Amino acid sequence: MTDSIVPIKEIEENMEKMDTDKMWVIMGPQHPFSHGLWTLKVQLDGEIVTDAEPIVGYLHRGWEKEVENREYPKIIPMADRLCYAASMTYTHLYCMTVEKALGIDIPEKAKYIRIVADEVCRIQSHLMWLAAVGTDLGNLTVFLWCMREREYFLDLNVKLCGARMTTNYPRIGGVRNDTTELFDRDILRTVDRFEKALWDIIYLIDDSSIFVSRMKGISILTREQVANVGLTGPAMRGCGVDFDIRRDDPYDNYDKVDFEVPVLNTGDSYARYMIRVEEMFQSCEIIRQAVQKVKALGKNAPYRIKTPSKVPAGTHFTRLEDPRGESLMYLVSDGTDRPWRLKVRSPIFVNVSSAKLQSVGTRIADVPAVLAQIDMCLGETDR
Amino acid sequence: MDANAIYQTPTVEDIAQLLPAKFSGVNVTGTETRRVFATVPRENLFEVCTYIHDNLTFEHCSTVIGVDYVDHLATVYHLTNYYNGVMIELVVDIPCDDMHVDSVTPIWEGANWHERETWELFGIVFDNHPKLERLLTPETYEFFPFRKSYKLRGSE
């Protein structure tokens, strides 16, 4: 490096030859883009990202060790706390794992109620993500509109189980309570209203050049890369992997409802956004069908069965489609009323480990836009 | 069945036949709908995983899990085929006096953080791992908190 001032024209002529030092920039742990406590170290060559390393673990509570000292039913509220936006799916997953270890089949009604609860959870989680993308890309209206729509779905949670986010609703052997009075009317009204409101948000985003130019053609991933790196969920389906656990490895009664799995082959940031939006419409469809099934089963159908407190020794695992990807629980039981080991596979834990793959080659200004597609939640990443 | 052919959508029965036919040490312990359970000797793990990835088209490694059974440890691998949703569960037993196992990160990049996590919490060393460093716990930790010998206050 020389100290003399070089004329601009000369710099432009020698642009190809110029070597700049690479620089590490540390984004986080307190950074507007991080949506939680984590750090992204990015290596820059000028403006272009050449390397990236995520650092997590600030929130490590030893969840898996902690549950080894608790009876099985007492772990349900802890499973809620894995992720506040996907609490229903995690509790569902935990109950499903224990039911599999017990070898019991739960009542039909409970299965459909769980589907309804899961899809409400999926919509509100996706809306939370869309709100976050809105702020990351500099459009506060999207944030406000999404949060407004999300409130209606949180109200449905209140109507169903009394809590907004940490719901503590599924139980080993069913669900805690039957659907409340007029719940089916309210949920159908909410869904109908929401589909119209979602179009408003879509127009707002698709007509905005800020959004589209910062997502289209940015961070293109291929099918092989995505499968190998373990990226799951909507981000994976935006890159051409045609796989959804709800359809291809169905649990509970997902094989008895009819829905489509959106898949795009473009693989860019915009495709991953489109998949999530389309998933919200599909969730509305699933809710409509499942509510009809719950109604058809009648008011007096059983929704919960009694289960023994001790789980026979053995190893079992189940997985389900979380709003953010594939979550899996592996239970090792030793015949007592406490688990020997319970491992949680968090989708975001793996998705965030691919931050390097996603962000290399993009500009530093696009890093928040690209990594917003992960839909970060630290509670389940660090466990 | 040809053990060296490439299958894009192997069924549960195919896998239960092919794996023991190709590797004598692999023992299929059970099957369910879309699930195959098998145990693998520690020495064969890498070749078995390479075979599962290349010839049986299992593109996705869901998890690598460590379990402490006090008299021995184990690592558990869950592998997914994206074409038909079949999963294979591989269990590898690891003796307490020699906690080494081959890393599968060269095959599935997605196993990277799972192996780092298993190393820092159980002390199982994954050979040939590109970057075996602490991930969730502070670097100053000198113990492996998820082993059964590490008691939580208030338990027992």
Coordinates of C-alpha atoms in Angstrom, one line a residue:
Chain A
M1 CA 0.0 0.0 0.0
T2 CA 1.3 3.4 -0.9
D3 CA 0.6 6.6 1.0
S4 CA 0.3 8.8 -2.1
I5 CA -3.0 9.7 -3.4
V6 CA -3.7 7.9 -6.7
P7 CA -5.9 9.6 -9.3
I8 CA -9.3 7.9 -9.6
K9 CA -8.8 7.2 -13.3
E10 CA -5.7 5.2 -12.6
I11 CA -7.4 3.1 -10.0
E12 CA -10.2 2.2 -12.5
E13 CA -7.6 1.2 -15.0
N14 CA -5.8 -1.0 -12.6
M15 CA -8.9 -2.3 -10.8
E16 CA -8.3 -5.9 -12.0
K17 CA -4.8 -5.9 -10.6
M18 CA -5.5 -4.4 -7.2
D19 CA -5.3 -6.7 -4.2
T20 CA -7.1 -5.6 -1.1
D21 CA -6.6 -7.1 2.3
K22 CA -9.4 -9.3 3.4
M23 CA -11.1 -8.1 6.5
W24 CA -13.1 -9.9 9.2
V25 CA -16.3 -8.1 10.3
I26 CA -18.1 -9.4 13.4
M27 CA -21.8 -9.0 13.2
G28 CA -23.4 -9.7 16.6
P29 CA -24.2 -10.9 19.2
Q30 CA -26.1 -7.6 19.5
H31 CA -27.0 -6.8 16.0
P32 CA -30.3 -5.8 14.4
F33 CA -30.1 -8.6 11.9
S34 CA -29.4 -11.4 14.3
H35 CA -32.9 -11.7 15.9
G36 CA -31.4 -13.2 19.0
L37 CA -28.0 -13.7 20.6
W38 CA -25.6 -15.1 18.0
T39 CA -22.6 -13.9 16.1
L40 CA -21.8 -14.0 12.4
K41 CA -18.2 -13.5 11.5
V42 CA -17.9 -12.6 7.8
Q43 CA -14.7 -12.2 5.8
L44 CA -14.9 -9.5 3.2
D45 CA -13.0 -8.8 0.1
G46 CA -14.1 -5.3 -0.6
E47 CA -17.8 -5.7 -0.4
I48 CA -18.0 -9.3 -1.3
V49 CA -18.3 -12.0 1.4
T50 CA -15.5 -14.6 1.0
D51 CA -16.0 -16.6 4.2
A52 CA -18.4 -16.7 7.1
E53 CA -18.6 -18.4 10.4
P54 CA -21.6 -18.4 12.7
I55 CA -21.0 -18.6 16.4
V56 CA -23.8 -19.8 18.6
G57 CA -24.1 -21.1 22.2
Y58 CA -24.8 -18.0 24.2
L59 CA -28.1 -19.5 25.2
H60 CA -27.0 -23.1 25.9
R61 CA -29.0 -24.2 29.0
G62 CA -28.3 -27.9 28.8
W63 CA -31.9 -28.7 28.0
E64 CA -31.2 -32.3 27.2
K65 CA -29.4 -32.9 30.5
E66 CA -32.0 -31.0 32.4
V67 CA -34.9 -33.3 31.2
E68 CA -33.1 -36.4 32.4
N69 CA -34.0 -35.5 35.9
R70 CA -37.7 -34.9 35.3
E71 CA -40.7 -37.2 35.0
Y72 CA -42.2 -37.5 31.5
P73 CA -45.2 -35.2 31.9
K74 CA -43.1 -32.5 33.4
I75 CA -41.0 -32.2 30.2
I76 CA -44.0 -31.0 28.2
P77 CA -43.8 -27.4 29.4
M78 CA -40.1 -27.5 28.9
A79 CA -40.6 -28.5 25.3
D80 CA -42.6 -25.4 24.8
R81 CA -39.6 -23.3 25.8
L82 CA -37.5 -24.7 23.0
C83 CA -38.9 -22.1 20.7
Y84 CA -41.6 -19.7 21.5
A85 CA -42.7 -19.4 17.9
A86 CA -43.0 -23.2 17.3
S87 CA -44.0 -24.3 20.8
M88 CA -46.9 -26.3 19.6
T89 CA -44.9 -28.4 17.2
Y90 CA -42.2 -29.1 19.7
T91 CA -44.7 -30.2 22.4
H92 CA -46.4 -32.3 19.7
L93 CA -43.2 -33.9 18.8
Y94 CA -42.3 -34.7 22.3
C95 CA -45.7 -36.3 23.1
M96 CA -45.5 -38.3 19.8
T97 CA -42.1 -39.7 20.8
V98 CA -43.3 -40.8 24.2
E99 CA -46.5 -42.3 22.7
K100 CA -44.4 -44.2 20.2
A101 CA -42.2 -45.5 23.1
L102 CA -45.3 -46.5 25.0
G103 CA -46.7 -48.2 21.8
I104 CA -50.1 -46.5 22.1
D105 CA -52.5 -45.1 19.5
I106 CA -54.2 -41.8 20.4
P107 CA -57.9 -41.0 19.6
E108 CA -58.7 -39.7 16.2
K109 CA -60.1 -36.5 17.5
A110 CA -56.8 -35.6 19.2
K111 CA -54.9 -36.3 16.0
Y112 CA -57.0 -33.8 14.1
I113 CA -56.9 -31.2 16.9
R114 CA -53.2 -31.5 16.9
I115 CA -53.1 -30.9 13.1
V116 CA -55.2 -27.7 13.6
A117 CA -53.0 -26.5 16.4
D118 CA -49.8 -27.3 14.4
E119 CA -51.0 -25.4 11.3
V120 CA -52.0 -22.4 13.4
C121 CA -48.6 -22.5 14.9
R122 CA -47.0 -22.8 11.4
I123 CA -48.9 -19.7 10.1
Q124 CA -48.0 -17.6 13.1
S125 CA -44.4 -18.7 12.9
H126 CA -44.2 -17.8 9.2
L127 CA -45.9 -14.4 9.9
M128 CA -43.3 -13.7 12.6
W129 CA -40.6 -14.6 10.0
L130 CA -42.2 -12.3 7.4
A131 CA -42.3 -9.5 9.9
A132 CA -38.6 -10.0 10.6
V133 CA -37.8 -10.0 6.9
G134 CA -39.7 -6.8 6.5
T135 CA -37.6 -5.0 9.0
D136 CA -34.4 -6.6 7.7
L137 CA -35.1 -5.3 4.2
G138 CA -36.2 -1.9 5.4
N139 CA -40.0 -2.0 5.1
L140 CA -41.6 -1.4 8.4
T141 CA -45.2 -1.6 7.0
V142 CA -44.7 -5.3 6.3
F143 CA -43.6 -5.8 9.9
L144 CA -46.7 -4.0 11.3
W145 CA -49.2 -5.8 9.0
C146 CA -47.7 -9.2 9.7
M147 CA -47.7 -8.7 13.4
R148 CA -51.3 -7.5 13.2
E149 CA -52.3 -10.7 11.4
R150 CA -50.3 -12.8 13.8
E151 CA -52.4 -11.5 16.7
Y152 CA -55.5 -13.1 15.3
F153 CA -53.8 -16.5 15.3
L154 CA -52.5 -16.0 18.8
D155 CA -56.1 -15.2 19.8
L156 CA -57.0 -18.6 18.4
N157 CA -54.3 -20.1 20.6
V158 CA -55.9 -18.3 23.6
K159 CA -59.3 -19.7 22.6
L160 CA -58.0 -23.2 22.3
C161 CA -55.8 -23.5 25.4
G162 CA -55.6 -20.2 27.2
A163 CA -52.0 -19.2 26.4
R164 CA -50.7 -17.1 23.5
M165 CA -47.3 -18.6 22.8
T166 CA -46.0 -21.2 25.3
T167 CA -49.1 -23.2 24.9
N168 CA -48.5 -26.4 26.9
Y169 CA -51.4 -28.0 25.1
P170 CA -50.6 -31.5 23.7
R171 CA -50.5 -34.3 26.3
I172 CA -49.0 -37.8 26.2
G173 CA -52.0 -39.7 24.9
G174 CA -53.9 -36.8 23.3
V175 CA -54.5 -33.1 24.0
R176 CA -55.3 -31.3 27.3
N177 CA -58.8 -30.2 26.5
D178 CA -61.4 -30.4 23.8
T179 CA -61.9 -27.5 21.4
T180 CA -63.8 -24.8 23.1
E181 CA -67.3 -23.6 22.1
L182 CA -67.5 -21.8 18.8
F183 CA -63.8 -22.5 18.2
D184 CA -64.5 -23.9 14.7
R185 CA -66.5 -20.9 13.8
D186 CA -63.8 -18.5 14.9
I187 CA -61.0 -20.4 13.2
L188 CA -62.8 -20.5 9.9
R189 CA -63.5 -16.8 10.0
T190 CA -59.9 -16.1 10.9
V191 CA -58.6 -18.2 8.1
D192 CA -61.0 -16.6 5.5
R193 CA -60.0 -13.2 6.6
F194 CA -56.3 -14.0 6.7
E195 CA -56.2 -15.2 3.1
K196 CA -57.4 -11.8 1.9
A197 CA -55.0 -10.0 4.2
L198 CA -52.1 -12.1 3.1
W199 CA -52.7 -11.0 -0.5
D200 CA -52.3 -7.4 0.7
I201 CA -48.9 -8.2 2.2
I202 CA -47.8 -10.1 -1.0
Y203 CA -48.7 -7.1 -3.2
L204 CA -46.8 -4.8 -0.8
I205 CA -43.7 -7.0 -1.1
D206 CA -43.8 -7.9 -4.8
D207 CA -44.5 -4.4 -5.9
S208 CA -41.6 -3.1 -3.9
S209 CA -38.3 -2.9 -5.9
I210 CA -36.4 -2.8 -2.6
F211 CA -37.6 -6.3 -1.7
V212 CA -37.4 -7.9 -5.0
S213 CA -34.0 -6.6 -6.0
R214 CA -32.5 -7.7 -2.7
M215 CA -33.9 -11.2 -2.9
K216 CA -34.0 -12.2 -6.6
G217 CA -30.9 -13.9 -7.9
I218 CA -29.1 -13.6 -4.6
S219 CA -27.5 -16.6 -2.9
I220 CA -28.4 -19.3 -5.4
L221 CA -28.1 -22.9 -4.0
T222 CA -28.4 -26.1 -5.9
R223 CA -30.3 -29.2 -4.9
E224 CA -27.1 -31.2 -4.2
Q225 CA -25.6 -28.5 -2.0
V226 CA -28.8 -28.1 0.1
A227 CA -29.3 -31.9 0.6
N228 CA -25.7 -32.4 1.6
V229 CA -25.5 -29.5 4.0
G230 CA -28.7 -30.6 5.8
L231 CA -30.8 -27.6 5.1
T232 CA -34.4 -28.5 5.7
G233 CA -37.9 -27.0 5.6
P234 CA -39.1 -24.2 3.3
A235 CA -35.5 -23.1 2.5
M236 CA -34.8 -26.6 1.2
R237 CA -38.0 -26.7 -0.9
G238 CA -37.1 -23.4 -2.5
C239 CA -34.0 -25.1 -3.8
G240 CA -35.6 -27.9 -5.6
V241 CA -35.8 -30.7 -3.0
D242 CA -39.3 -32.1 -3.3
F243 CA -39.7 -33.5 0.3
D244 CA -42.1 -32.6 3.1
I245 CA -42.4 -34.9 6.1
R246 CA -46.1 -34.2 6.3
R247 CA -46.7 -35.8 2.9
D248 CA -43.8 -38.2 2.4
D249 CA -43.4 -39.6 6.0
P250 CA -46.8 -38.8 7.5
Y251 CA -47.4 -38.7 11.2
D252 CA -50.7 -38.5 13.0
N253 CA -53.4 -37.9 10.4
Y254 CA -51.6 -35.9 7.8
D255 CA -52.1 -38.6 5.3
K256 CA -55.9 -38.1 5.6
V257 CA -55.9 -34.4 4.7
D258 CA -55.3 -33.1 1.2
F259 CA -52.7 -30.5 0.5
E260 CA -50.0 -29.5 -1.9
V261 CA -46.3 -29.1 -1.2
P262 CA -44.9 -26.0 -2.9
V263 CA -41.5 -26.6 -4.5
L264 CA -39.4 -24.2 -6.6
N265 CA -36.2 -25.0 -8.5
T266 CA -34.8 -21.4 -8.7
G267 CA -32.9 -21.8 -5.4
D268 CA -32.5 -18.1 -4.7
S269 CA -33.5 -16.1 -1.7
Y270 CA -36.7 -15.0 -3.4
A271 CA -37.8 -18.6 -4.0
R272 CA -37.3 -19.4 -0.3
Y273 CA -39.6 -16.5 0.5
M274 CA -42.2 -17.6 -2.0
I275 CA -42.3 -21.1 -0.5
R276 CA -43.1 -19.8 2.9
V277 CA -45.9 -17.6 1.7
E278 CA -47.4 -20.4 -0.3
E279 CA -47.2 -22.7 2.7
M280 CA -49.4 -20.3 4.6
F281 CA -52.1 -20.7 2.0
Q282 CA -51.7 -24.5 2.2
S283 CA -51.9 -24.4 6.0
C284 CA -55.3 -22.6 5.7
E285 CA -56.5 -25.4 3.5
I286 CA -55.4 -28.0 6.0
I287 CA -57.0 -26.1 8.8
R288 CA -60.4 -26.1 6.9
Q289 CA -60.3 -29.8 6.3
A290 CA -59.1 -30.8 9.8
V291 CA -61.7 -28.6 11.5
Q292 CA -64.4 -30.3 9.5
K293 CA -63.1 -33.7 10.6
V294 CA -63.1 -32.6 14.3
K295 CA -66.6 -31.4 13.9
A296 CA -67.7 -34.6 12.2
L297 CA -66.4 -36.7 15.1
G298 CA -68.9 -35.1 17.4
K299 CA -68.8 -33.4 20.7
N300 CA -68.4 -36.5 22.8
A301 CA -65.6 -38.2 21.0
P302 CA -62.6 -39.0 23.3
Y303 CA -59.6 -36.6 22.9
R304 CA -57.3 -38.1 25.5
I305 CA -56.5 -41.5 26.9
K306 CA -54.7 -42.4 30.2
T307 CA -51.1 -43.5 29.8
P308 CA -48.8 -45.3 32.2
S309 CA -46.1 -43.1 33.9
K310 CA -43.3 -45.6 33.2
V311 CA -42.0 -46.0 29.7
P312 CA -40.6 -49.5 28.7
A313 CA -36.9 -49.7 28.0
G314 CA -35.8 -49.1 24.4
T315 CA -34.9 -46.4 21.9
H316 CA -37.4 -44.6 19.7
F317 CA -37.4 -41.6 17.5
T318 CA -40.0 -39.6 15.6
R319 CA -39.7 -36.6 13.4
L320 CA -42.1 -33.9 12.1
E321 CA -42.2 -31.0 9.9
D322 CA -41.6 -27.9 12.1
P323 CA -42.3 -24.5 10.6
R324 CA -38.6 -24.2 10.0
G325 CA -37.6 -27.7 8.9
E326 CA -37.2 -31.2 10.1
S327 CA -37.2 -31.6 13.9
L328 CA -36.5 -35.0 15.4
M329 CA -36.5 -36.4 18.9
Y330 CA -34.6 -39.5 20.0
L331 CA -35.6 -41.0 23.3
V332 CA -33.6 -43.6 25.2
S333 CA -35.8 -45.0 28.0
D334 CA -34.6 -47.3 30.7
G335 CA -37.9 -48.5 32.1
T336 CA -38.3 -45.7 34.8
D337 CA -40.4 -42.6 34.8
R338 CA -37.6 -40.4 33.6
P339 CA -35.8 -40.5 30.2
W340 CA -32.3 -41.8 30.1
R341 CA -31.5 -39.5 27.2
L342 CA -33.6 -37.2 25.0
K343 CA -32.0 -35.6 22.1
V344 CA -33.6 -32.8 20.0
R345 CA -32.7 -32.3 16.4
S346 CA -33.3 -28.6 15.8
P347 CA -33.8 -27.6 12.2
I348 CA -32.2 -24.1 12.7
F349 CA -29.1 -25.6 14.4
V350 CA -28.2 -27.2 11.1
N351 CA -29.6 -24.4 8.9
V352 CA -27.5 -21.8 10.6
S353 CA -24.4 -24.0 10.2
S354 CA -24.8 -23.5 6.4
A355 CA -24.5 -19.7 6.8
K356 CA -21.2 -19.9 4.9
L357 CA -22.7 -21.7 1.9
Q358 CA -25.6 -19.2 1.8
S359 CA -23.6 -16.0 2.2
V360 CA -20.4 -16.5 0.3
G361 CA -20.4 -14.5 -2.9
T362 CA -23.1 -12.0 -1.8
R363 CA -22.5 -8.4 -0.8
I364 CA -22.2 -7.5 2.9
A365 CA -25.4 -5.5 2.6
D366 CA -27.3 -8.6 1.4
V367 CA -26.2 -10.8 4.3
P368 CA -29.2 -9.8 6.5
A369 CA -31.5 -10.4 3.6
V370 CA -30.0 -13.9 2.9
L371 CA -29.8 -15.0 6.5
A372 CA -33.3 -13.8 7.3
Q373 CA -34.4 -16.8 5.3
I374 CA -33.1 -19.1 8.0
D375 CA -35.8 -17.8 10.4
M376 CA -33.5 -17.7 13.4
C377 CA -34.6 -18.8 16.8
L378 CA -31.9 -19.3 19.4
G379 CA -33.9 -21.2 22.0
E380 CA -33.9 -24.3 19.9
T381 CA -30.5 -23.8 18.3
D382 CA -28.6 -23.7 21.6
R383 CA -31.0 -25.8 23.6
Chain B
M1 CA -29.8 -58.2 -5.7
D2 CA -26.7 -56.5 -7.0
A3 CA -24.9 -55.0 -4.0
N4 CA -22.9 -52.6 -6.2
A5 CA -25.7 -51.1 -8.2
I6 CA -27.1 -47.6 -7.5
Y7 CA -30.6 -47.5 -6.2
Q8 CA -32.5 -44.2 -6.1
T9 CA -35.5 -45.4 -4.2
P10 CA -34.5 -48.5 -2.2
T11 CA -37.3 -50.0 -0.2
V12 CA -37.0 -51.1 3.4
E13 CA -36.7 -54.8 2.3
D14 CA -34.0 -53.9 -0.2
I15 CA -31.9 -52.1 2.4
A16 CA -32.4 -54.9 5.0
Q17 CA -31.0 -57.3 2.3
L18 CA -28.3 -55.1 0.8
L19 CA -26.5 -53.8 3.9
P20 CA -25.7 -57.2 5.5
A21 CA -24.9 -58.7 2.1
K22 CA -22.3 -56.0 1.3
F23 CA -20.8 -55.6 4.8
S24 CA -20.6 -58.7 7.0
G25 CA -20.4 -56.7 10.3
V26 CA -23.7 -54.8 9.7
N27 CA -26.6 -56.3 11.7
V28 CA -30.1 -55.2 10.8
T29 CA -32.0 -55.2 14.1
G30 CA -35.4 -54.4 12.9
T31 CA -37.6 -52.7 10.4
E32 CA -40.8 -50.7 10.4
T33 CA -42.7 -48.7 7.8
R34 CA -40.1 -46.5 6.2
R35 CA -37.6 -47.3 9.0
V36 CA -34.5 -49.5 9.1
F37 CA -32.6 -50.1 12.3
A38 CA -29.0 -51.4 12.1
T39 CA -25.9 -51.7 14.2
V40 CA -22.5 -51.1 12.6
P41 CA -19.0 -52.0 13.9
R42 CA -16.9 -48.9 14.6
E43 CA -14.2 -49.8 12.0
N44 CA -16.7 -50.1 9.1
L45 CA -18.7 -46.9 9.8
F46 CA -17.1 -44.8 7.1
E47 CA -17.4 -47.3 4.3
V48 CA -21.0 -48.2 5.3
C49 CA -21.9 -44.5 5.2
T50 CA -20.2 -44.0 1.9
Y51 CA -22.1 -46.9 0.5
I52 CA -25.4 -45.6 1.9
H53 CA -24.8 -42.2 0.5
D54 CA -23.5 -43.2 -3.0
N55 CA -25.3 -46.4 -3.8
L56 CA -28.6 -46.1 -1.8
T57 CA -29.0 -42.3 -2.4
F58 CA -29.4 -41.2 1.2
E59 CA -28.6 -37.6 0.6
H60 CA -29.4 -36.2 4.1
C61 CA -28.0 -36.9 7.5
S62 CA -30.5 -35.8 10.0
T63 CA -28.6 -36.2 13.2
V64 CA -25.6 -37.6 14.9
I65 CA -26.4 -38.4 18.5
G66 CA -24.3 -39.4 21.4
V67 CA -25.6 -41.6 24.2
D68 CA -23.8 -42.5 27.4
Y69 CA -24.8 -46.1 28.6
V70 CA -22.2 -45.9 31.5
D71 CA -20.5 -49.2 30.5
H72 CA -20.1 -48.0 26.9
L73 CA -21.0 -45.1 24.8
A74 CA -22.8 -45.0 21.4
T75 CA -23.3 -42.7 18.5
V76 CA -26.5 -42.9 16.5
Y77 CA -27.0 -41.7 12.9
H78 CA -30.3 -40.9 11.3
L79 CA -30.1 -40.9 7.5
T80 CA -32.9 -39.9 5.1
N81 CA -33.7 -40.7 1.5
Y82 CA -35.4 -37.7 -0.1
Y83 CA -37.1 -39.7 -2.8
N84 CA -39.2 -42.1 -0.7
G85 CA -38.8 -40.9 2.9
V86 CA -37.1 -44.0 4.2
M87 CA -34.8 -43.5 7.2
I88 CA -31.9 -45.6 8.4
E89 CA -30.8 -45.6 12.0
L90 CA -27.2 -46.7 12.5
V91 CA -25.9 -47.4 16.0
V92 CA -22.2 -47.6 16.7
D93 CA -21.0 -48.8 20.0
I94 CA -17.9 -47.1 21.4
P95 CA -15.9 -48.6 24.3
C96 CA -15.1 -46.2 27.2
D97 CA -11.4 -46.7 27.1
D98 CA -11.0 -45.7 23.4
M99 CA -13.5 -43.0 22.4
H100 CA -12.8 -42.6 18.8
V101 CA -15.0 -42.9 15.7
D102 CA -14.7 -41.9 12.1
S103 CA -16.3 -38.6 11.2
V104 CA -19.0 -38.7 8.5
T105 CA -18.7 -35.0 7.8
P106 CA -16.7 -35.7 4.6
I107 CA -19.8 -37.5 3.3
W108 CA -22.6 -35.3 4.7
E109 CA -21.6 -31.7 5.5
G110 CA -24.7 -31.5 7.6
A111 CA -23.2 -33.8 10.2
N112 CA -20.5 -31.2 11.0
W113 CA -22.2 -29.3 13.9
H114 CA -23.8 -32.4 15.3
E115 CA -20.4 -34.1 15.7
R116 CA -18.9 -31.0 17.2
E117 CA -21.7 -30.9 19.7
T118 CA -21.4 -34.6 20.5
W119 CA -17.6 -34.2 21.0
E120 CA -18.0 -31.3 23.4
L121 CA -20.8 -32.8 25.4
F122 CA -19.7 -36.5 25.5
G123 CA -16.0 -36.4 24.7
I124 CA -16.3 -38.7 21.7
V125 CA -13.5 -37.9 19.3
F126 CA -14.5 -37.8 15.6
D127 CA -11.4 -38.6 13.5
N128 CA -10.9 -36.7 10.3
H129 CA -13.4 -34.0 11.3
P130 CA -12.4 -30.7 9.7
K131 CA -12.9 -28.5 12.8
L132 CA -13.4 -30.3 16.1
E133 CA -13.9 -27.3 18.4
R134 CA -16.3 -26.4 21.2
L135 CA -19.5 -25.0 19.8
L136 CA -22.1 -24.5 22.5
T137 CA -20.0 -24.5 25.7
P138 CA -17.2 -22.0 26.5
E139 CA -13.8 -22.9 25.4
T140 CA -12.5 -23.0 29.0
Y141 CA -14.7 -26.1 29.8
E142 CA -12.6 -29.0 31.0
F143 CA -15.3 -31.6 31.4
F144 CA -18.0 -33.3 29.3
P145 CA -21.3 -32.2 30.9
F146 CA -23.7 -34.8 29.3
R147 CA -21.9 -37.9 30.6
K148 CA -23.8 -39.7 33.3
S149 CA -20.8 -39.3 35.7
Y150 CA -21.5 -35.5 35.6
K151 CA -24.2 -35.0 38.2
L152 CA -26.5 -32.1 38.3
R153 CA -27.0 -30.3 41.6
G154 CA -30.3 -31.5 43.2
S155 CA -30.5 -34.8 41.4
E156 CA -30.1 -38.1 43.1

